[in-house]
Amino acid sequence: MGLKRLFLKMATIGLGIGLMTSAALAANLRVLAWDGYADADWVKDFTAKTGIGVDVVFIGSDDEIWAKIKGSEGQDFDVFAVNTAQLQRYIKADLVSPIDVAKLPNQKEVLPRFRDLTAVSGVTKDGKVYGIPFCFDSIGLIYDTDKVKPAPTSMSVLWDPAYKGKVLAYDNGEHNFSFTALTLGYKDPFNLNEEQMAAVKAKLVELKRNVLSFYTTADEAQQIFQNNDVALIWANYGQQQVKALQKVGAHVAYVNPSEGALAWLDNWVISKGVRDNDAAEKWINFMLSKQVSGTLSERTGFGNTVTESSSAGGNDKLVWLNNVEDPLKRSDMWNEVKATP
């Protein structure tokens, strides 16, 4: 064989190997997720069990997820995580694919409240399933066990004159209008009429007069708690805040109010541009394993949909966050509340 022919043959073999390698790399499952949702040991275990490689991109906001998925019309990722309040936006924009729940045997083993997907607001449309619940956290009430006795059962304790100047509340108009609406007994806290909005605003003005400070981050709330006489915290960051406070020695406990606790619920979703539907479904099924779900709660403090956790007991009433009737109006009215003497 001449050197030229040998060279050409070797080049052809090399090209073939290169194409095979490229094809193998191209077959990797492309996952878009929040930090803590696709840890390296889980990815390694998934690949060992299925032979499917995984490329993970982590995101830090709902806006970032939308930009990445919408920007490529769903072509850059196979599976991603998104909350129920956002999912309908993706369905409407035709950016997600229906999921065959029959191919997810682990879904049959999830906690009762997540088993019937038709009863989980926001994950289905026109009889098709678009989101599989994965993890959640409630927005409940943190209380100092040395200062608040007996243990509270309702958010109404935030208005108790006994705790004037000892309350921390979250600086957010949407959430504050929603949780106060629940406290007032309104059935749908995300769609309030003019009369209800006025009543909630007046109630929030009363709350403001009981509040020591409003916070925006969990770290800020912790610093205020450690340096002041605080008895109650409306815990926007849920169990994360509890764990952080307990870690520094605070005597605190957590309760989901009897009138219902606002809660976010993140789901695994299959992109419209999915390259391998079977691989995406295997990923979702793997994420619903007891090993992954239990470890998720241990590491983050979030509740999971498979094993019981401290985020919510089976009898706790959770009200999943949803889009509100007028975000701008709520923001304006909240600013008016904060400006009220």
mmCIF file of C-alpha atoms in Angstrom:
data_model
loop_
_atom_site.group_PDB
_atom_site.id
_atom_site.type_symbol
_atom_site.label_atom_id
_atom_site.label_comp_id
_atom_site.label_asym_id
_atom_site.label_seq_id
_atom_site.Cartn_x
_atom_site.Cartn_y
_atom_site.Cartn_z
ATOM 1 C CA MET A 1 0.000 0.000 0.000
ATOM 2 C CA GLY A 2 1.449 3.386 -1.001
ATOM 3 C CA LEU A 3 2.060 6.035 1.605
ATOM 4 C CA LYS A 4 -0.593 8.237 0.027
ATOM 5 C CA ARG A 5 -3.224 5.474 0.165
ATOM 6 C CA LEU A 6 -2.179 4.609 3.723
ATOM 7 C CA PHE A 7 -2.451 8.228 4.745
ATOM 8 C CA LEU A 8 -5.879 8.559 3.146
ATOM 9 C CA LYS A 9 -7.102 5.379 4.838
ATOM 10 C CA MET A 10 -5.833 6.543 8.238
ATOM 11 C CA ALA A 11 -7.417 9.932 7.686
ATOM 12 C CA THR A 12 -10.710 8.255 6.806
ATOM 13 C CA ILE A 13 -10.561 6.094 9.935
ATOM 14 C CA GLY A 14 -9.688 9.146 12.018
ATOM 15 C CA LEU A 15 -12.569 11.079 10.509
ATOM 16 C CA GLY A 16 -14.909 8.196 11.220
ATOM 17 C CA ILE A 17 -13.807 8.020 14.841
ATOM 18 C CA GLY A 18 -14.152 11.776 15.106
ATOM 19 C CA LEU A 19 -17.672 11.672 13.704
ATOM 20 C CA MET A 20 -18.585 8.838 16.053
ATOM 21 C CA THR A 21 -17.219 10.829 18.983
ATOM 22 C CA SER A 22 -19.099 13.926 17.869
ATOM 23 C CA ALA A 23 -22.273 11.893 17.496
ATOM 24 C CA ALA A 24 -21.819 10.464 20.968
ATOM 25 C CA LEU A 25 -21.283 13.916 22.411
ATOM 26 C CA ALA A 26 -24.243 15.279 20.494
ATOM 27 C CA ALA A 27 -26.405 12.560 22.054
ATOM 28 C CA ASN A 28 -25.773 13.866 25.558
ATOM 29 C CA LEU A 29 -28.923 14.947 27.352
ATOM 30 C CA ARG A 30 -28.971 18.728 27.672
ATOM 31 C CA VAL A 31 -30.351 19.819 31.048
ATOM 32 C CA LEU A 32 -31.171 23.352 32.207
ATOM 33 C CA ALA A 33 -31.625 23.483 35.975
ATOM 34 C CA TRP A 34 -31.394 25.442 39.185
ATOM 35 C CA ASP A 35 -28.347 24.880 41.356
ATOM 36 C CA GLY A 36 -28.991 21.818 43.532
ATOM 37 C CA TYR A 37 -31.280 20.110 41.011
ATOM 38 C CA ALA A 38 -28.610 18.219 39.038
ATOM 39 C CA ASP A 39 -25.717 17.539 41.407
ATOM 40 C CA ALA A 40 -22.600 15.901 39.992
ATOM 41 C CA ASP A 41 -23.060 12.621 41.896
ATOM 42 C CA TRP A 42 -26.620 12.257 40.591
ATOM 43 C CA VAL A 43 -25.495 12.932 37.016
ATOM 44 C CA LYS A 44 -22.716 10.344 37.383
ATOM 45 C CA ASP A 45 -25.160 7.777 38.775
ATOM 46 C CA PHE A 46 -27.702 8.481 36.028
ATOM 47 C CA THR A 47 -25.071 7.957 33.330
ATOM 48 C CA ALA A 48 -23.872 4.745 34.989
ATOM 49 C CA LYS A 49 -27.427 3.388 35.105
ATOM 50 C CA THR A 50 -28.566 4.458 31.631
ATOM 51 C CA GLY A 51 -25.415 5.000 29.556
ATOM 52 C CA ILE A 52 -26.715 8.485 28.742
ATOM 53 C CA GLY A 53 -24.286 11.385 29.085
ATOM 54 C CA VAL A 54 -25.545 14.657 30.548
ATOM 55 C CA ASP A 55 -24.566 18.276 29.965
ATOM 56 C CA VAL A 56 -25.940 20.605 32.646
ATOM 57 C CA VAL A 57 -26.322 24.380 32.479
ATOM 58 C CA PHE A 58 -27.305 26.061 35.747
ATOM 59 C CA ILE A 59 -29.509 29.150 35.888
ATOM 60 C CA GLY A 60 -30.290 31.737 38.546
ATOM 61 C CA SER A 61 -33.654 33.292 37.678
ATOM 62 C CA ASP A 62 -36.982 32.687 35.931
ATOM 63 C CA ASP A 63 -36.075 35.396 33.439
ATOM 64 C CA GLU A 64 -32.875 33.548 32.545
ATOM 65 C CA ILE A 65 -34.757 30.305 31.896
ATOM 66 C CA TRP A 66 -37.179 32.111 29.592
ATOM 67 C CA ALA A 67 -34.367 33.865 27.724
ATOM 68 C CA LYS A 68 -32.512 30.599 27.074
ATOM 69 C CA ILE A 69 -35.550 28.556 26.054
ATOM 70 C CA LYS A 70 -37.340 31.257 24.084
ATOM 71 C CA GLY A 71 -34.098 32.479 22.504
ATOM 72 C CA SER A 72 -33.530 29.111 20.793
ATOM 73 C CA GLU A 73 -37.228 28.243 20.473
ATOM 74 C CA GLY A 74 -36.484 25.289 22.712
ATOM 75 C CA GLN A 75 -33.766 23.838 20.507
ATOM 76 C CA ASP A 76 -30.792 24.225 22.885
ATOM 77 C CA PHE A 77 -32.089 22.030 25.724
ATOM 78 C CA ASP A 78 -33.905 18.723 26.100
ATOM 79 C CA VAL A 79 -35.245 19.014 29.636
ATOM 80 C CA PHE A 80 -35.468 21.879 32.089
ATOM 81 C CA ALA A 81 -36.918 22.848 35.474
ATOM 82 C CA VAL A 82 -39.582 25.518 35.850
ATOM 83 C CA ASN A 83 -42.237 26.391 38.430
ATOM 84 C CA THR A 84 -45.971 26.003 37.977
ATOM 85 C CA ALA A 85 -46.537 29.762 37.945
ATOM 86 C CA GLN A 86 -44.338 30.002 34.832
ATOM 87 C CA LEU A 87 -45.127 26.739 33.029
ATOM 88 C CA GLN A 88 -48.330 27.903 31.325
ATOM 89 C CA ARG A 89 -46.299 30.647 29.651
ATOM 90 C CA TYR A 90 -44.121 28.002 27.971
ATOM 91 C CA ILE A 91 -47.121 25.896 26.980
ATOM 92 C CA LYS A 92 -48.807 28.916 25.398
ATOM 93 C CA ALA A 93 -45.626 29.734 23.468
ATOM 94 C CA ASP A 94 -45.381 26.122 22.223
ATOM 95 C CA LEU A 95 -41.951 25.646 23.817
ATOM 96 C CA VAL A 96 -42.610 22.392 25.680
ATOM 97 C CA SER A 97 -43.681 18.859 24.749
ATOM 98 C CA PRO A 98 -46.311 16.645 26.386
ATOM 99 C CA ILE A 99 -44.938 13.979 28.727
ATOM 100 C CA ASP A 100 -45.971 10.321 28.608
ATOM 101 C CA VAL A 101 -46.516 9.624 32.298
ATOM 102 C CA ALA A 102 -46.787 5.900 31.555
ATOM 103 C CA LYS A 103 -43.032 5.948 30.929
ATOM 104 C CA LEU A 104 -42.376 7.315 34.419
ATOM 105 C CA PRO A 105 -42.922 4.371 36.791
ATOM 106 C CA ASN A 106 -41.597 6.378 39.746
ATOM 107 C CA GLN A 107 -44.479 8.853 39.363
ATOM 108 C CA LYS A 108 -46.757 6.130 40.735
ATOM 109 C CA GLU A 109 -44.776 6.176 43.985
ATOM 110 C CA VAL A 110 -44.836 9.920 44.719
ATOM 111 C CA LEU A 111 -46.622 11.449 47.710
ATOM 112 C CA PRO A 112 -50.442 11.386 47.437
ATOM 113 C CA ARG A 113 -50.796 15.150 46.889
ATOM 114 C CA PHE A 114 -48.627 14.913 43.731
ATOM 115 C CA ARG A 115 -49.939 11.644 42.318
ATOM 116 C CA ASP A 116 -53.029 12.942 40.521
ATOM 117 C CA LEU A 117 -51.529 15.507 38.159
ATOM 118 C CA THR A 118 -54.939 16.816 37.139
ATOM 119 C CA ALA A 119 -55.258 18.082 40.720
ATOM 120 C CA VAL A 120 -51.943 19.982 40.587
ATOM 121 C CA SER A 121 -52.668 23.433 39.206
ATOM 122 C CA GLY A 122 -50.631 24.495 36.192
ATOM 123 C CA VAL A 123 -49.010 21.237 35.023
ATOM 124 C CA THR A 124 -51.637 20.092 32.518
ATOM 125 C CA LYS A 125 -53.523 21.579 29.597
ATOM 126 C CA ASP A 126 -56.187 20.065 27.354
ATOM 127 C CA GLY A 127 -55.730 16.687 29.022
ATOM 128 C CA LYS A 128 -51.977 16.550 28.393
ATOM 129 C CA VAL A 129 -49.240 16.586 31.039
ATOM 130 C CA TYR A 130 -46.452 19.123 30.550
ATOM 131 C CA GLY A 131 -44.804 19.220 33.979
ATOM 132 C CA ILE A 132 -43.774 16.582 36.519
ATOM 133 C CA PRO A 133 -43.549 17.996 40.078
ATOM 134 C CA PHE A 134 -40.060 17.573 41.557
ATOM 135 C CA CYS A 135 -39.545 19.818 44.568
ATOM 136 C CA PHE A 136 -41.214 22.625 46.472
ATOM 137 C CA ASP A 137 -41.114 24.812 49.514
ATOM 138 C CA SER A 138 -43.808 26.554 51.436
ATOM 139 C CA ILE A 139 -43.700 30.201 52.469
ATOM 140 C CA GLY A 140 -44.647 29.751 56.084
ATOM 141 C CA LEU A 141 -44.004 31.278 59.459
ATOM 142 C CA ILE A 142 -40.812 31.120 61.528
ATOM 143 C CA TYR A 143 -41.248 31.793 65.238
ATOM 144 C CA ASP A 144 -38.891 32.048 68.183
ATOM 145 C CA THR A 145 -39.896 29.192 70.473
ATOM 146 C CA ASP A 146 -38.734 31.125 73.544
ATOM 147 C CA LYS A 147 -40.843 34.203 72.761
ATOM 148 C CA VAL A 148 -43.969 32.891 71.022
ATOM 149 C CA LYS A 149 -46.135 30.626 73.156
ATOM 150 C CA PRO A 150 -48.246 28.740 72.377
ATOM 151 C CA ALA A 151 -46.978 27.864 68.909
ATOM 152 C CA PRO A 152 -48.892 29.882 66.277
ATOM 153 C CA THR A 153 -51.228 28.211 63.809
ATOM 154 C CA SER A 154 -52.245 31.199 61.664
ATOM 155 C CA MET A 155 -50.562 34.101 59.902
ATOM 156 C CA SER A 156 -52.903 36.337 61.889
ATOM 157 C CA VAL A 157 -50.320 36.208 64.686
ATOM 158 C CA LEU A 158 -48.279 38.725 62.669
ATOM 159 C CA TRP A 159 -50.905 41.331 63.555
ATOM 160 C CA ASP A 160 -50.926 40.495 67.280
ATOM 161 C CA PRO A 161 -50.154 43.676 69.305
ATOM 162 C CA ALA A 162 -48.060 41.534 71.658
ATOM 163 C CA TYR A 163 -45.421 41.297 68.920
ATOM 164 C CA LYS A 164 -45.401 44.925 67.811
ATOM 165 C CA GLY A 165 -41.902 45.783 66.582
ATOM 166 C CA LYS A 166 -40.834 42.117 66.704
ATOM 167 C CA VAL A 167 -41.978 41.018 63.243
ATOM 168 C CA LEU A 168 -39.895 40.621 60.087
ATOM 169 C CA ALA A 169 -41.781 40.628 56.786
ATOM 170 C CA TYR A 170 -40.748 40.196 53.162
ATOM 171 C CA ASP A 171 -40.557 43.211 50.860
ATOM 172 C CA ASN A 172 -42.677 42.043 47.925
ATOM 173 C CA GLY A 173 -46.055 43.323 46.789
ATOM 174 C CA GLU A 174 -47.273 40.226 44.945
ATOM 175 C CA HIS A 175 -46.614 37.777 47.761
ATOM 176 C CA ASN A 176 -47.767 40.114 50.520
ATOM 177 C CA PHE A 177 -51.116 40.737 48.842
ATOM 178 C CA SER A 178 -51.534 36.983 48.287
ATOM 179 C CA PHE A 179 -50.749 35.786 51.803
ATOM 180 C CA THR A 180 -52.832 38.570 53.359
ATOM 181 C CA ALA A 181 -55.721 37.631 51.075
ATOM 182 C CA LEU A 182 -55.487 34.076 52.427
ATOM 183 C CA THR A 183 -55.448 35.443 55.971
ATOM 184 C CA LEU A 184 -58.663 37.363 55.184
ATOM 185 C CA GLY A 185 -60.246 34.165 53.878
ATOM 186 C CA TYR A 186 -60.313 34.984 50.151
ATOM 187 C CA LYS A 187 -60.567 31.830 48.078
ATOM 188 C CA ASP A 188 -58.355 32.922 45.180
ATOM 189 C CA PRO A 189 -55.479 35.072 46.470
ATOM 190 C CA PHE A 190 -54.070 35.585 42.969
ATOM 191 C CA ASN A 191 -57.154 37.158 41.411
ATOM 192 C CA LEU A 192 -58.550 39.891 43.639
ATOM 193 C CA ASN A 193 -61.298 42.330 42.702
ATOM 194 C CA GLU A 194 -61.203 46.049 43.533
ATOM 195 C CA GLU A 195 -62.985 45.643 46.866
ATOM 196 C CA GLN A 196 -60.703 42.803 47.935
ATOM 197 C CA MET A 197 -57.568 44.707 46.877
ATOM 198 C CA ALA A 198 -58.636 47.670 49.015
ATOM 199 C CA ALA A 199 -59.297 45.433 52.020
ATOM 200 C CA VAL A 200 -55.929 43.695 51.648
ATOM 201 C CA LYS A 201 -54.150 47.042 51.339
ATOM 202 C CA ALA A 202 -55.752 48.275 54.557
ATOM 203 C CA LYS A 203 -54.766 45.043 56.312
ATOM 204 C CA LEU A 204 -51.163 45.451 55.100
ATOM 205 C CA VAL A 205 -51.046 48.978 56.472
ATOM 206 C CA GLU A 206 -51.965 47.477 59.856
ATOM 207 C CA LEU A 207 -49.210 44.887 59.428
ATOM 208 C CA LYS A 208 -46.633 47.545 58.616
ATOM 209 C CA ARG A 209 -47.235 49.121 62.010
ATOM 210 C CA ASN A 210 -46.312 45.824 63.676
ATOM 211 C CA VAL A 211 -43.199 45.207 61.567
ATOM 212 C CA LEU A 212 -39.673 45.936 62.750
ATOM 213 C CA SER A 213 -38.259 45.716 59.226
ATOM 214 C CA PHE A 214 -38.863 44.379 55.728
ATOM 215 C CA TYR A 215 -36.156 42.214 54.188
ATOM 216 C CA THR A 216 -35.325 41.097 50.665
ATOM 217 C CA THR A 217 -32.743 38.303 51.116
ATOM 218 C CA ALA A 218 -32.484 35.418 53.550
ATOM 219 C CA ASP A 219 -29.075 36.657 54.726
ATOM 220 C CA GLU A 220 -30.510 40.086 55.469
ATOM 221 C CA ALA A 221 -33.324 38.558 57.529
ATOM 222 C CA GLN A 222 -30.841 36.464 59.482
ATOM 223 C CA GLN A 223 -28.668 39.477 60.304
ATOM 224 C CA ILE A 224 -31.678 41.465 61.505
ATOM 225 C CA PHE A 225 -32.863 38.510 63.585
ATOM 226 C CA GLN A 226 -29.477 38.070 65.249
ATOM 227 C CA ASN A 227 -29.116 41.762 66.106
ATOM 228 C CA ASN A 228 -32.650 42.584 67.251
ATOM 229 C CA ASP A 229 -35.519 41.336 69.390
ATOM 230 C CA VAL A 230 -37.412 39.381 66.725
ATOM 231 C CA ALA A 231 -40.197 36.934 67.514
ATOM 232 C CA LEU A 232 -41.796 36.212 64.114
ATOM 233 C CA ILE A 233 -40.635 36.035 60.484
ATOM 234 C CA TRP A 234 -42.823 35.700 57.421
ATOM 235 C CA ALA A 235 -40.441 33.234 55.771
ATOM 236 C CA ASN A 236 -40.314 33.850 52.030
ATOM 237 C CA TYR A 237 -37.359 31.442 51.784
ATOM 238 C CA GLY A 238 -39.011 28.746 53.858
ATOM 239 C CA GLN A 239 -36.896 25.904 55.174
ATOM 240 C CA GLN A 240 -33.685 27.498 53.906
ATOM 241 C CA GLN A 241 -34.188 30.297 56.433
ATOM 242 C CA VAL A 242 -35.029 27.871 59.219
ATOM 243 C CA LYS A 243 -31.914 25.790 58.624
ATOM 244 C CA ALA A 244 -29.688 28.880 58.443
ATOM 245 C CA LEU A 245 -31.075 30.291 61.699
ATOM 246 C CA GLN A 246 -30.836 26.995 63.538
ATOM 247 C CA LYS A 247 -27.251 26.640 62.327
ATOM 248 C CA VAL A 248 -26.292 29.819 64.206
ATOM 249 C CA GLY A 249 -28.049 28.638 67.351
ATOM 250 C CA ALA A 250 -31.440 30.375 67.059
ATOM 251 C CA HIS A 251 -34.317 28.687 68.897
ATOM 252 C CA VAL A 252 -36.800 28.732 66.040
ATOM 253 C CA ALA A 253 -39.476 26.501 64.575
ATOM 254 C CA TYR A 254 -41.595 26.592 61.435
ATOM 255 C CA VAL A 255 -45.298 26.272 60.763
ATOM 256 C CA ASN A 256 -47.523 26.316 57.696
ATOM 257 C CA PRO A 257 -50.620 28.376 58.610
ATOM 258 C CA SER A 258 -54.023 26.763 58.814
ATOM 259 C CA GLU A 259 -55.489 29.157 56.237
ATOM 260 C CA GLY A 260 -52.958 27.886 53.706
ATOM 261 C CA ALA A 261 -49.326 28.617 52.958
ATOM 262 C CA LEU A 262 -48.187 30.027 49.659
ATOM 263 C CA ALA A 263 -45.794 27.576 48.038
ATOM 264 C CA TRP A 264 -43.719 27.248 44.892
ATOM 265 C CA LEU A 265 -43.538 23.983 42.985
ATOM 266 C CA ASP A 266 -40.790 23.260 40.464
ATOM 267 C CA ASN A 267 -41.345 20.726 37.700
ATOM 268 C CA TRP A 268 -39.262 18.853 35.172
ATOM 269 C CA VAL A 269 -40.370 19.765 31.668
ATOM 270 C CA ILE A 270 -39.419 18.436 28.234
ATOM 271 C CA SER A 271 -38.458 21.069 25.688
ATOM 272 C CA LYS A 272 -40.104 21.352 22.298
ATOM 273 C CA GLY A 273 -36.641 20.890 20.786
ATOM 274 C CA VAL A 274 -35.898 17.636 22.608
ATOM 275 C CA ARG A 275 -33.612 15.369 20.582
ATOM 276 C CA ASP A 276 -34.265 12.129 22.454
ATOM 277 C CA ASN A 277 -37.610 11.940 24.195
ATOM 278 C CA ASP A 278 -36.781 8.572 25.759
ATOM 279 C CA ALA A 279 -33.605 9.953 27.363
ATOM 280 C CA ALA A 280 -35.511 12.951 28.736
ATOM 281 C CA GLU A 281 -38.171 10.711 30.275
ATOM 282 C CA LYS A 282 -35.489 8.502 31.827
ATOM 283 C CA TRP A 283 -33.938 11.606 33.419
ATOM 284 C CA ILE A 284 -37.261 12.703 34.908
ATOM 285 C CA ASN A 285 -37.992 9.207 36.198
ATOM 286 C CA PHE A 286 -34.523 9.037 37.778
ATOM 287 C CA MET A 287 -35.072 12.393 39.475
ATOM 288 C CA LEU A 288 -38.205 10.946 41.089
ATOM 289 C CA SER A 289 -36.220 8.194 42.803
ATOM 290 C CA LYS A 290 -36.253 8.123 46.595
ATOM 291 C CA GLN A 291 -32.457 8.387 46.675
ATOM 292 C CA VAL A 292 -32.325 11.639 44.697
ATOM 293 C CA SER A 293 -35.430 13.185 46.257
ATOM 294 C CA GLY A 294 -34.434 12.402 49.821
ATOM 295 C CA THR A 295 -30.913 13.727 49.277
ATOM 296 C CA LEU A 296 -32.300 16.894 47.683
ATOM 297 C CA SER A 297 -34.217 17.701 50.871
ATOM 298 C CA GLU A 298 -31.199 16.935 53.061
ATOM 299 C CA ARG A 299 -28.955 19.227 51.027
ATOM 300 C CA THR A 300 -31.293 22.145 50.345
ATOM 301 C CA GLY A 301 -34.077 21.984 52.905
ATOM 302 C CA PHE A 302 -36.631 21.965 50.073
ATOM 303 C CA GLY A 303 -39.538 19.586 50.131
ATOM 304 C CA ASN A 304 -39.607 16.847 47.512
ATOM 305 C CA THR A 305 -42.504 15.047 45.887
ATOM 306 C CA VAL A 306 -41.426 11.530 46.830
ATOM 307 C CA THR A 307 -40.547 11.448 50.539
ATOM 308 C CA GLU A 308 -42.039 13.333 53.467
ATOM 309 C CA SER A 309 -39.983 16.320 54.608
ATOM 310 C CA SER A 310 -40.217 19.193 57.058
ATOM 311 C CA SER A 311 -41.477 21.601 54.383
ATOM 312 C CA ALA A 312 -45.044 20.360 54.684
ATOM 313 C CA GLY A 313 -46.869 17.521 56.341
ATOM 314 C CA GLY A 314 -49.476 15.535 54.489
ATOM 315 C CA ASN A 315 -52.290 17.558 56.080
ATOM 316 C CA ASP A 316 -50.748 20.992 55.545
ATOM 317 C CA LYS A 317 -52.662 23.180 53.123
ATOM 318 C CA LEU A 318 -50.411 24.497 50.348
ATOM 319 C CA VAL A 319 -51.513 27.132 47.835
ATOM 320 C CA TRP A 320 -49.282 26.920 44.770
ATOM 321 C CA LEU A 321 -48.085 30.273 43.465
ATOM 322 C CA ASN A 322 -49.793 31.444 40.304
ATOM 323 C CA ASN A 323 -49.817 34.485 38.064
ATOM 324 C CA VAL A 324 -51.613 37.443 39.662
ATOM 325 C CA GLU A 325 -54.278 39.645 38.157
ATOM 326 C CA ASP A 326 -52.130 42.790 37.887
ATOM 327 C CA PRO A 327 -48.472 42.684 39.059
ATOM 328 C CA LEU A 328 -47.894 46.387 38.393
ATOM 329 C CA LYS A 329 -50.953 47.423 40.388
ATOM 330 C CA ARG A 330 -49.883 45.254 43.315
ATOM 331 C CA SER A 331 -46.408 46.786 43.213
ATOM 332 C CA ASP A 332 -47.817 50.316 43.188
ATOM 333 C CA MET A 333 -50.206 49.580 46.044
ATOM 334 C CA TRP A 334 -47.424 47.938 48.047
ATOM 335 C CA ASN A 335 -45.289 51.047 47.669
ATOM 336 C CA GLU A 336 -48.253 53.073 48.943
ATOM 337 C CA VAL A 337 -48.476 50.764 51.958
ATOM 338 C CA LYS A 338 -44.796 51.247 52.775
ATOM 339 C CA ALA A 339 -45.169 55.027 52.412
ATOM 340 C CA THR A 340 -48.099 55.156 54.841
ATOM 341 C CA PRO A 341 -47.101 56.585 58.265
#
